[in-house]
Short mmCIF file of C-alpha atoms in Angstrom, two decimals:
data_model
loop_
_atom_site.label_atom_id
_atom_site.label_comp_id
_atom_site.label_asym_id
_atom_site.label_seq_id
_atom_site.Cartn_x
_atom_site.Cartn_y
_atom_site.Cartn_z
CA UNK A 29 31.74 -3.75 -13.43
CA UNK A 30 28.84 -4.99 -15.58
CA UNK A 31 25.74 -2.80 -15.67
CA UNK A 32 22.32 -4.21 -14.67
CA UNK A 33 21.33 -4.31 -18.36
CA UNK A 34 24.50 -6.23 -19.26
CA UNK A 35 23.60 -8.75 -16.57
CA UNK A 36 20.17 -9.14 -18.14
CA UNK A 37 21.64 -9.78 -21.60
CA UNK A 38 23.91 -12.49 -20.24
CA UNK A 39 21.34 -14.29 -18.08
CA UNK A 40 18.68 -16.94 -18.47
CA UNK A 41 15.71 -15.00 -17.08
CA UNK A 42 12.43 -16.20 -15.62
CA UNK A 43 9.44 -14.13 -14.58
CA UNK A 44 7.90 -15.87 -11.58
CA UNK A 45 4.20 -15.00 -11.44
CA UNK A 46 2.67 -12.93 -14.21
CA UNK A 47 0.96 -10.21 -12.19
CA UNK A 48 0.89 -6.48 -12.86
CA UNK A 49 4.57 -5.90 -12.02
CA UNK A 50 5.94 -8.75 -14.12
CA UNK A 51 3.70 -7.94 -17.08
CA UNK A 52 5.26 -4.47 -17.11
CA UNK A 53 8.70 -6.07 -16.78
CA UNK A 54 7.92 -8.43 -19.68
CA UNK A 55 7.19 -5.42 -21.90
CA UNK A 56 10.42 -3.77 -20.73
CA UNK A 57 12.44 -6.88 -21.64
CA UNK A 58 10.62 -7.33 -24.95
CA UNK A 59 11.37 -3.75 -26.01
CA UNK A 60 15.07 -4.47 -25.45
CA UNK A 61 14.92 -7.82 -27.29
CA UNK A 62 15.82 -9.71 -24.11
CA UNK A 63 14.37 -13.20 -23.96
CA UNK A 64 12.71 -14.63 -20.87
CA UNK A 65 10.67 -17.56 -19.60
CA UNK A 66 7.44 -17.43 -17.58
CA UNK A 67 6.63 -19.54 -14.52
CA UNK A 68 3.04 -19.18 -13.31
CA UNK A 69 0.54 -21.30 -11.38
CA UNK A 70 -2.23 -20.71 -13.90
CA UNK A 71 -3.04 -23.30 -16.59
CA UNK A 72 -1.91 -22.69 -20.21
CA UNK A 73 -5.40 -21.76 -21.43
CA UNK A 74 -5.39 -18.67 -19.19
CA UNK A 75 -2.26 -17.26 -20.87
CA UNK A 76 -2.60 -18.20 -24.54
CA UNK A 77 -2.93 -14.60 -25.74
CA UNK A 78 0.37 -13.65 -24.13
CA UNK A 79 2.29 -16.19 -26.19
CA UNK A 80 1.34 -14.27 -29.32
CA UNK A 81 2.04 -10.93 -27.62
CA UNK A 82 5.58 -11.79 -26.49
CA UNK A 83 6.58 -13.62 -29.68
CA UNK A 84 10.21 -14.72 -30.01
CA UNK A 85 11.27 -13.07 -26.74
CA UNK A 86 9.36 -15.75 -24.83
CA UNK A 87 11.58 -18.79 -24.45
CA UNK A 88 9.56 -21.20 -22.34
CA UNK A 89 6.34 -21.56 -20.36
CA UNK A 90 6.31 -23.38 -17.03
CA UNK A 91 2.66 -23.38 -16.02
CA UNK A 92 0.29 -25.12 -13.66
CA UNK A 93 0.85 -26.84 -10.32
CA UNK A 94 4.50 -27.74 -11.07
CA UNK A 95 5.53 -24.20 -12.08
CA UNK A 96 8.10 -23.94 -9.26
CA UNK A 97 9.91 -27.18 -10.09
CA UNK A 98 12.28 -25.77 -12.74
CA UNK A 99 13.59 -22.62 -11.04
CA UNK A 100 17.14 -23.95 -10.71
CA UNK A 101 17.71 -23.80 -14.47
CA UNK A 102 17.62 -19.97 -14.49
CA UNK A 103 20.36 -17.45 -13.69
CA UNK A 104 17.96 -14.66 -12.70
CA UNK A 105 14.38 -14.83 -11.41
CA UNK A 106 12.09 -11.82 -11.06
CA UNK A 107 9.41 -12.75 -8.54
CA UNK A 108 6.02 -11.10 -8.35
CA UNK A 109 5.53 -9.46 -4.90
CA UNK A 110 2.91 -12.02 -3.86
CA UNK A 111 5.48 -14.83 -3.97
CA UNK A 112 7.81 -14.67 -1.00
CA UNK A 113 11.57 -15.01 -1.66
CA UNK A 114 11.57 -17.29 1.39
CA UNK A 115 9.62 -20.01 -0.42
CA UNK A 116 11.63 -23.26 -0.19
CA UNK A 117 11.76 -23.57 -3.99
CA UNK A 118 13.33 -20.11 -4.28
CA UNK A 119 15.72 -20.83 -1.44
CA UNK A 120 16.91 -23.98 -3.19
CA UNK A 121 17.36 -22.10 -6.47
CA UNK A 122 19.36 -19.41 -4.65
CA UNK A 123 21.61 -22.03 -3.04
CA UNK A 124 22.44 -23.27 -6.55
CA UNK A 125 23.49 -19.79 -7.68
CA UNK A 126 20.24 -18.31 -9.03
CA UNK A 127 19.80 -14.61 -8.28
CA UNK A 128 16.34 -13.62 -7.01
CA UNK A 129 15.15 -10.10 -7.80
CA UNK A 130 12.00 -8.12 -8.56
CA UNK A 131 10.73 -5.42 -10.88
CA UNK A 132 11.08 -2.71 -8.23
CA UNK A 133 14.65 -3.75 -7.39
CA UNK A 134 15.63 -3.61 -11.06
CA UNK A 135 13.98 -0.22 -11.41
CA UNK A 136 15.85 1.12 -8.37
CA UNK A 137 19.15 0.00 -9.91
CA UNK A 138 18.40 1.62 -13.29
CA UNK A 139 16.57 4.84 -12.34
CA UNK A 140 18.45 8.08 -13.10
CA UNK A 141 15.95 9.93 -10.87
CA UNK A 142 16.17 9.95 -7.07
CA UNK A 143 13.62 7.83 -5.20
CA UNK A 144 11.31 8.76 -2.34
CA UNK A 145 9.88 5.64 -0.73
CA UNK A 146 6.92 5.36 1.65
CA UNK A 147 6.10 2.30 3.72
CA UNK A 148 4.02 1.45 6.78
CA UNK A 149 1.05 -0.70 7.70
CA UNK A 150 -1.58 1.88 6.85
CA UNK A 151 -1.61 5.29 5.17
CA UNK A 152 0.98 4.55 2.47
CA UNK A 153 -1.24 5.41 -0.49
CA UNK A 154 -2.65 8.59 1.02
CA UNK A 155 0.76 9.82 2.18
CA UNK A 156 2.46 9.02 -1.14
CA UNK A 157 -0.27 10.81 -3.06
CA UNK A 158 -0.15 13.82 -0.74
CA UNK A 159 3.61 14.12 -1.23
CA UNK A 160 3.14 14.03 -5.00
CA UNK A 161 0.51 16.77 -4.75
CA UNK A 162 2.83 18.94 -2.63
CA UNK A 163 5.69 18.55 -5.11
CA UNK A 164 3.77 18.88 -8.37
CA UNK A 165 4.73 22.59 -8.74
CA UNK A 166 8.43 22.11 -8.05
CA UNK A 167 11.30 21.81 -7.51
CA UNK A 168 11.45 18.83 -9.93
CA UNK A 169 10.93 18.69 -13.67
CA UNK A 170 8.35 15.96 -13.13
CA UNK A 171 7.13 13.88 -10.20
CA UNK A 172 6.07 10.27 -10.80
CA UNK A 173 3.92 8.25 -8.37
CA UNK A 174 4.19 4.47 -8.63
CA UNK A 175 4.80 1.22 -6.79
CA UNK A 176 2.22 -0.58 -4.68
CA UNK A 177 -0.28 2.22 -5.34
CA UNK A 178 -0.64 1.33 -9.01
CA UNK A 179 1.72 1.72 -11.97
CA UNK A 180 4.92 -0.37 -11.93
CA UNK A 181 7.79 2.14 -12.23
CA UNK A 182 9.66 0.10 -14.84
CA UNK A 183 6.89 1.17 -17.26
CA UNK A 184 8.12 4.79 -17.33
CA UNK A 185 11.86 4.27 -16.78
CA UNK A 186 12.72 5.60 -20.25
CA UNK A 187 10.96 8.91 -19.50
CA UNK A 188 13.10 9.74 -16.47
CA UNK A 189 15.98 12.13 -16.01
CA UNK A 190 18.04 13.11 -12.97
CA UNK A 191 15.82 16.20 -12.64
CA UNK A 192 12.76 14.09 -11.84
CA UNK A 193 11.59 12.45 -8.62
CA UNK A 194 9.94 9.04 -8.30
CA UNK A 195 7.67 8.46 -5.30
CA UNK A 196 7.20 4.76 -4.55
CA UNK A 197 4.61 3.28 -2.22
CA UNK A 198 6.43 0.17 -0.99
CA UNK A 199 4.86 -2.86 0.67
CA UNK A 200 6.68 -5.42 2.79
CA UNK A 201 6.28 -7.83 -0.15
CA UNK A 202 8.38 -5.48 -2.28
CA UNK A 203 10.90 -4.50 0.40
CA UNK A 204 11.62 -7.95 1.79
CA UNK A 205 14.66 -8.58 -0.41
CA UNK A 206 15.80 -5.03 -1.19
CA UNK A 207 19.51 -4.34 -0.94
CA UNK A 208 19.26 -0.60 -1.48
CA UNK A 209 17.20 2.18 0.09
CA UNK A 210 15.63 5.32 -1.41
CA UNK A 211 17.18 8.77 -1.05
CA UNK A 212 14.18 9.84 1.06
CA UNK A 213 12.52 7.13 3.16
CA UNK A 214 9.22 7.61 5.01
CA UNK A 215 8.36 5.13 7.77
CA UNK A 216 4.71 5.38 8.81
CA UNK A 217 3.13 3.32 11.59
CA UNK A 218 4.15 -0.34 11.59
CA UNK A 219 1.78 -2.76 13.29
CA UNK A 220 0.81 -6.43 12.93
CA UNK A 221 -0.06 -7.41 9.34
CA UNK A 222 0.54 -9.98 6.59
CA UNK A 223 1.36 -12.85 8.92
CA UNK A 224 -0.06 -15.13 6.24
CA UNK A 225 3.04 -14.14 4.21
CA UNK A 226 5.78 -13.42 6.76
CA UNK A 227 6.92 -16.05 9.24
CA UNK A 228 6.23 -13.77 12.21
CA UNK A 229 5.89 -10.12 13.23
CA UNK A 230 9.67 -9.66 13.51
CA UNK A 231 10.14 -10.79 9.91
CA UNK A 232 7.42 -8.39 8.75
CA UNK A 233 9.11 -5.49 10.57
CA UNK A 234 12.52 -6.51 9.18
CA UNK A 235 11.14 -6.33 5.64
CA UNK A 236 9.76 -2.85 6.28
CA UNK A 237 13.08 -1.75 7.82
CA UNK A 238 14.87 -2.29 4.50
CA UNK A 239 13.48 1.07 3.38
CA UNK A 240 16.11 2.70 5.63
CA UNK A 241 18.71 -0.02 6.22
CA UNK A 242 20.96 0.88 3.26
CA UNK A 243 20.73 4.67 3.42
CA UNK A 244 23.82 6.90 3.48
CA UNK A 245 24.61 10.17 5.21
CA UNK A 246 23.36 12.02 2.11
CA UNK A 247 19.85 10.58 2.52
CA UNK A 248 16.80 11.44 4.63
CA UNK A 249 14.70 9.27 6.95
CA UNK A 250 11.30 10.54 8.10
CA UNK A 251 9.87 8.35 10.89
CA UNK A 252 6.59 8.32 12.82
CA UNK A 253 7.38 9.65 16.30
CA UNK A 254 4.09 8.19 17.55
CA UNK A 255 5.03 4.61 16.55
CA UNK A 256 7.70 2.86 18.65
CA UNK A 257 8.51 0.43 15.82
CA UNK A 258 8.92 3.11 13.15
CA UNK A 259 11.23 5.05 15.46
CA UNK A 260 13.61 2.07 15.58
CA UNK A 261 14.25 2.38 11.84
CA UNK A 262 16.71 5.15 12.71
CA UNK A 263 18.87 2.51 14.41
CA UNK A 264 19.77 0.95 11.05
CA UNK A 265 19.90 4.13 8.95
CA UNK A 266 22.81 6.57 8.59
CA UNK A 267 20.52 9.15 7.00
CA UNK A 268 19.67 12.59 8.29
CA UNK A 269 16.62 12.40 10.54
CA UNK A 270 13.20 14.07 10.51
CA UNK A 271 10.06 12.95 12.30
CA UNK A 272 6.34 13.65 12.36
CA UNK A 273 3.58 13.42 14.95
CA UNK A 274 -0.13 13.97 15.34
CA UNK A 275 0.12 14.45 19.11
CA UNK A 276 3.34 16.29 20.03
CA UNK A 277 5.87 18.83 18.76
CA UNK A 278 8.98 17.44 17.05
CA UNK A 279 12.47 18.95 16.93
CA UNK A 280 12.73 18.70 13.14
CA UNK A 281 9.89 17.68 10.84
CA UNK A 282 6.13 18.24 11.05
CA UNK A 283 3.38 17.88 13.66
CA UNK A 284 -0.15 18.96 14.43
CA UNK A 285 -0.84 21.47 17.18
CA UNK A 286 -4.31 22.21 18.54
CA UNK A 287 -5.45 23.81 15.30
CA UNK A 288 -2.59 23.89 12.78
CA UNK A 289 -0.16 21.69 10.89
CA UNK A 290 3.29 22.93 11.87
CA UNK A 291 6.65 22.59 10.14
CA UNK A 292 10.06 22.78 11.79
CA UNK A 293 12.93 22.93 9.33
CA UNK A 294 16.35 21.89 10.66
CA UNK A 295 18.27 24.83 12.19
CA UNK A 296 15.24 27.09 11.79
CA UNK A 297 12.17 28.21 13.70
CA UNK A 298 8.86 26.41 13.41
CA UNK A 299 6.14 27.84 11.20
CA UNK A 300 2.46 27.07 10.56
CA UNK A 301 1.62 25.36 7.26
CA UNK A 302 -2.17 25.49 7.32
CA UNK A 303 -5.14 25.15 9.64
CA UNK A 304 -6.19 21.57 10.38
CA UNK A 305 -9.54 22.45 8.84
CA UNK A 306 -7.74 22.70 5.48
CA UNK A 307 -7.02 18.96 5.62
CA UNK A 308 -10.01 17.60 3.72
CA UNK A 309 -9.42 13.98 4.75
CA UNK A 310 -11.63 12.46 7.43
CA UNK A 311 -10.08 11.26 10.68
CA UNK A 312 -7.23 12.16 13.02
CA UNK A 313 -5.05 9.47 11.46
CA UNK A 314 -5.02 11.59 8.31
CA UNK A 315 -3.50 14.46 10.31
CA UNK A 316 -0.58 12.08 10.86
CA UNK A 317 -0.47 11.29 7.13
CA UNK A 318 -0.48 15.00 6.30
CA UNK A 319 2.37 15.63 8.77
CA UNK A 320 4.38 12.75 7.28
CA UNK A 321 3.83 14.10 3.76
CA UNK A 322 4.80 17.62 4.83
CA UNK A 323 8.07 16.43 6.39
CA UNK A 324 8.89 14.33 3.32
CA UNK A 325 8.08 17.16 0.92
CA UNK A 326 10.27 19.48 3.00
CA UNK A 327 13.17 17.00 2.69
CA UNK A 328 12.53 16.87 -1.06
CA UNK A 329 12.85 20.65 -1.36
CA UNK A 330 9.26 21.92 -1.29
CA UNK A 331 8.48 25.37 0.07
CA UNK A 332 5.99 25.83 2.87
CA UNK A 333 3.61 27.45 0.37
CA UNK A 334 3.83 24.42 -1.96
CA UNK A 335 3.15 22.07 0.95
CA UNK A 336 0.10 24.08 2.04
CA UNK A 337 -1.26 24.29 -1.53
CA UNK A 338 -0.93 20.52 -1.95
CA UNK A 339 -2.88 19.87 1.23
CA UNK A 340 -5.69 22.21 0.18
CA UNK A 341 -5.99 20.54 -3.23
CA UNK A 342 -5.97 16.93 -2.06
CA UNK A 343 -9.40 15.37 -1.63
CA UNK A 344 -8.39 11.79 -0.88
CA UNK A 345 -8.15 8.52 -2.79
CA UNK A 346 -10.75 5.97 -3.85
CA UNK A 347 -11.61 3.34 -1.21
CA UNK A 348 -10.04 5.41 1.61
CA UNK A 349 -12.94 6.69 3.73
CA UNK A 350 -14.56 7.77 0.47
CA UNK A 351 -18.08 9.16 0.68
CA UNK A 352 -20.02 7.28 -2.02
CA UNK A 353 -23.72 7.85 -1.47
CA UNK A 354 -26.62 8.66 0.83
CA UNK A 355 -29.91 7.00 1.73
CA UNK A 356 -31.95 9.94 2.95
CA UNK A 357 -30.05 11.04 6.04
CA UNK A 358 -27.76 7.98 6.06
CA UNK A 359 -24.30 8.50 4.50
CA UNK A 360 -22.25 5.62 3.06
CA UNK A 361 -18.44 5.45 3.18
CA UNK A 362 -16.15 3.08 1.27
CA UNK A 363 -12.99 2.26 3.23
CA UNK A 364 -12.25 -0.99 1.43
CA UNK A 365 -8.50 -0.38 1.61
CA UNK A 366 -8.72 -0.89 5.39
CA UNK A 367 -7.38 -4.45 5.17
CA UNK A 368 -6.05 -4.55 8.76
CA UNK A 369 -7.77 -4.24 12.15
CA UNK A 370 -5.70 -1.13 12.93
CA UNK A 371 -6.93 0.57 9.76
CA UNK A 372 -10.54 -0.25 10.63
CA UNK A 373 -10.03 1.07 14.18
CA UNK A 374 -8.70 4.34 12.76
CA UNK A 375 -11.70 4.59 10.43
CA UNK A 376 -14.19 4.05 13.26
CA UNK A 377 -12.44 6.77 15.30
CA UNK A 378 -12.99 9.22 12.43
CA UNK A 379 -16.78 9.30 13.01
CA UNK A 380 -18.83 11.17 15.56
CA UNK A 381 -22.24 9.86 14.50
CA UNK A 382 -23.54 6.30 15.08
CA UNK A 383 -22.26 3.69 12.64
CA UNK A 384 -23.38 0.53 10.96
CA UNK A 385 -20.13 -1.28 10.17
CA UNK A 386 -19.58 -3.81 7.38
CA UNK A 387 -16.41 -5.82 8.11
CA UNK A 388 -14.79 -9.17 7.43
CA UNK A 389 -13.06 -10.95 4.58
CA UNK A 390 -10.20 -13.37 4.10
CA UNK A 391 -7.47 -14.06 6.64
CA UNK A 392 -4.06 -12.43 6.99
CA UNK A 393 -3.38 -13.90 10.43
CA UNK A 394 -4.65 -10.74 12.16
CA UNK A 395 -5.52 -10.23 15.81
CA UNK A 396 -9.00 -8.68 16.15
CA UNK A 397 -8.94 -8.04 19.91
CA UNK A 398 -8.38 -4.26 19.60
CA UNK A 399 -11.03 -4.00 16.88
CA UNK A 400 -13.45 -5.85 19.16
CA UNK A 401 -12.77 -3.40 21.98
CA UNK A 402 -13.22 -0.44 19.65
CA UNK A 403 -16.58 -1.77 18.40
CA UNK A 404 -17.83 -2.33 21.97
CA UNK A 405 -16.72 1.14 23.07
CA UNK A 406 -17.84 3.11 19.99
CA UNK A 407 -21.28 4.25 18.95
CA UNK A 408 -21.97 1.33 16.61
CA UNK A 409 -25.55 0.36 16.04
CA UNK A 410 -24.84 -2.88 14.16
CA UNK A 411 -21.98 -4.89 12.67
CA UNK A 412 -22.48 -6.79 9.42
CA UNK A 413 -19.79 -9.48 9.16
CA UNK A 414 -18.88 -11.21 5.90
CA UNK A 415 -16.22 -13.64 4.67
CA UNK A 416 -14.13 -16.30 6.37
CA UNK A 417 -13.08 -14.05 9.27
CA UNK A 418 -16.67 -13.21 10.31
CA UNK A 419 -16.70 -15.72 13.19
CA UNK A 420 -13.33 -14.58 14.59
CA UNK A 421 -14.39 -10.92 14.53
CA UNK A 422 -17.68 -11.80 16.24
CA UNK A 423 -15.75 -13.70 18.93
CA UNK A 424 -13.49 -10.67 19.45
CA UNK A 425 -16.54 -8.43 19.89
CA UNK A 426 -18.22 -10.82 22.35
CA UNK A 427 -14.97 -11.23 24.30
CA UNK A 428 -14.40 -7.48 24.52
CA UNK A 429 -17.51 -6.80 26.58
CA UNK A 430 -21.23 -6.17 26.41
CA UNK A 431 -21.97 -5.10 22.84
CA UNK A 432 -25.47 -3.66 22.77
CA UNK A 433 -25.82 -3.53 18.99
CA UNK A 434 -26.77 -6.24 16.52
CA UNK A 435 -24.34 -8.60 14.81
CA UNK A 436 -25.39 -10.07 11.46
CA UNK A 437 -23.27 -12.94 10.10
CA UNK A 438 -25.83 -14.19 7.58
CA UNK A 439 -24.75 -12.13 4.53
CA UNK A 440 -23.05 -14.01 1.71
CA UNK A 441 -22.77 -11.12 -0.77
CA UNK A 442 -22.26 -7.37 -0.87
CA UNK A 443 -25.88 -6.98 -1.92
CA UNK A 444 -27.04 -8.74 1.24
CA UNK A 445 -24.58 -6.78 3.40
CA UNK A 446 -25.75 -3.38 2.12
CA UNK A 447 -29.40 -4.43 2.47
CA UNK A 448 -28.79 -5.48 6.08
CA UNK A 449 -26.87 -2.28 6.83
CA UNK A 450 -29.73 -0.16 5.49
CA UNK A 451 -32.19 -2.08 7.63
CA UNK A 452 -30.18 -1.37 10.80
CA UNK A 453 -29.23 2.26 10.08
CA UNK A 454 -31.24 5.28 11.19
CA UNK A 455 -31.36 8.86 9.96
CA UNK A 456 -28.11 10.61 10.88
CA UNK A 457 -26.09 7.38 10.91
CA UNK A 458 -23.22 6.40 8.62
CA UNK A 459 -22.79 3.04 6.90
CA UNK A 460 -19.07 2.24 6.84
CA UNK A 461 -17.39 -0.51 4.82
CA UNK A 462 -14.10 -0.94 6.68
CA UNK A 463 -13.32 -4.66 6.43
CA UNK A 464 -10.16 -5.09 8.57
CA UNK A 465 -9.38 -8.08 6.32
CA UNK A 466 -8.08 -8.99 2.90
CA UNK A 467 -10.64 -9.21 0.10
CA UNK A 468 -9.87 -12.55 -1.52
CA UNK A 469 -12.53 -15.22 -1.62
CA UNK A 470 -15.59 -13.06 -2.16
CA UNK A 471 -13.79 -10.38 -4.22
CA UNK A 472 -10.86 -10.09 -6.62
CA UNK A 473 -9.13 -7.37 -4.57
CA UNK A 474 -9.91 -4.37 -2.37
CA UNK A 475 -10.81 -2.26 -5.41
CA UNK A 476 -13.35 -4.83 -6.58
CA UNK A 477 -14.81 -4.98 -3.06
CA UNK A 478 -15.09 -1.19 -2.87
CA UNK A 479 -16.64 -0.90 -6.33
CA UNK A 480 -19.21 -3.55 -5.51
CA UNK A 481 -20.10 -1.66 -2.34
CA UNK A 482 -20.46 1.61 -4.24
CA UNK A 483 -22.48 -0.02 -7.02
CA UNK A 484 -24.77 -1.74 -4.55
CA UNK A 485 -25.32 1.49 -2.63
CA UNK A 486 -26.32 3.20 -5.88
CA UNK A 487 -28.40 0.23 -7.08
CA UNK A 488 -30.44 0.27 -3.89
CA UNK A 489 -31.49 3.85 -4.51
CA UNK A 490 -28.79 6.04 -3.00
CA UNK A 491 -28.11 9.51 -4.29
CA UNK A 492 -24.47 10.26 -5.04
CA UNK A 493 -22.77 11.97 -2.12
CA UNK A 494 -21.05 15.30 -2.50
CA UNK A 495 -17.27 14.96 -2.07
CA UNK A 496 -15.68 15.89 1.26
#
């Protein structure tokens, strides 16, 4: 049987969309003297420098509005995650014999190291990073963290051995056409999201389910006991089962009791890992993330002491309920990664003091009814709404009941939003950026949105906040 690299050498290859993943894949192909073509919606002037960079390995450019019209001439297409394999142009190419793949699928086929994959609607980045922290002192030679959280794994393929572990944060965009599953799969909460990309909620869930669908009896599945959808992933997985919960004891896995994170190894007694006060992340939802990470690290071979040490070291990630500054007695938090209503609801629940909330952005087909109810029922002094979804969020708030705070929909920039939030906040309050929406339109991505919030907080005279 031909190896994946042999298939590459014998194929006419196209990289569809030149985002972060396919740029890393282009370098991988170039280093192996494998030629490829590029199909991208951008005009030629935007990519001129890359023509010199790729040299003779670059066969053809197919750029601009008609970039999808020539897909049938290729044997193998690597799509960027933002382009769905269900696009009609890709479906037609597939019907003519073209194979559709992705950078992460190729990496999974080539990696000598076992894979630990994490998916879910929210908490993927925090949980993946926590697992890496728990495993950094063993039992692997080296632990690599990659995928949706940042670095494409194909970039470090040559560094790997079978004594390493690769932790991948996996989005539905990446999982939608997978035909393999990682050795250890973590299924966090799965709720409504990305319906601008998937045909419906069932298709979104089916994409997520691929993380466990192809597992064997030698593998592990760790599923969220508190999420009915995540629990169903066990129905399509033959792997050994663990679970985690933030509200109840589990038979095998990890959970939070009244004051401790607990671990229950299979065929053993339960044992405390650490006090909940040792979890430095804000919010009860992060107790669930810590339990998920503990169960996954246990499956990967970590000792209880290594799990506890990782929790005590981990201080959180940028743009995840990150404390970024203070105006006198008003503290500002950047939760720009909260791109779904459920994530924003979890963020609001994490606070005891009154809030001024900055929310809104571009559409992902979300339902804001629950967010509206949370805003009406929480101690929220004002809501500053920005972006194209501002009107729909305001409608959800008005529909949910009698909101006694102010709603400001007049802000057309982060500067105006922070200024308005400061005007509404009082000493002892928190200003929370938790958008519940995608960032596109006003911002390049969630990182850009979070950085602009932080920079504006500092520009308006904040002092830098001490870390949690």
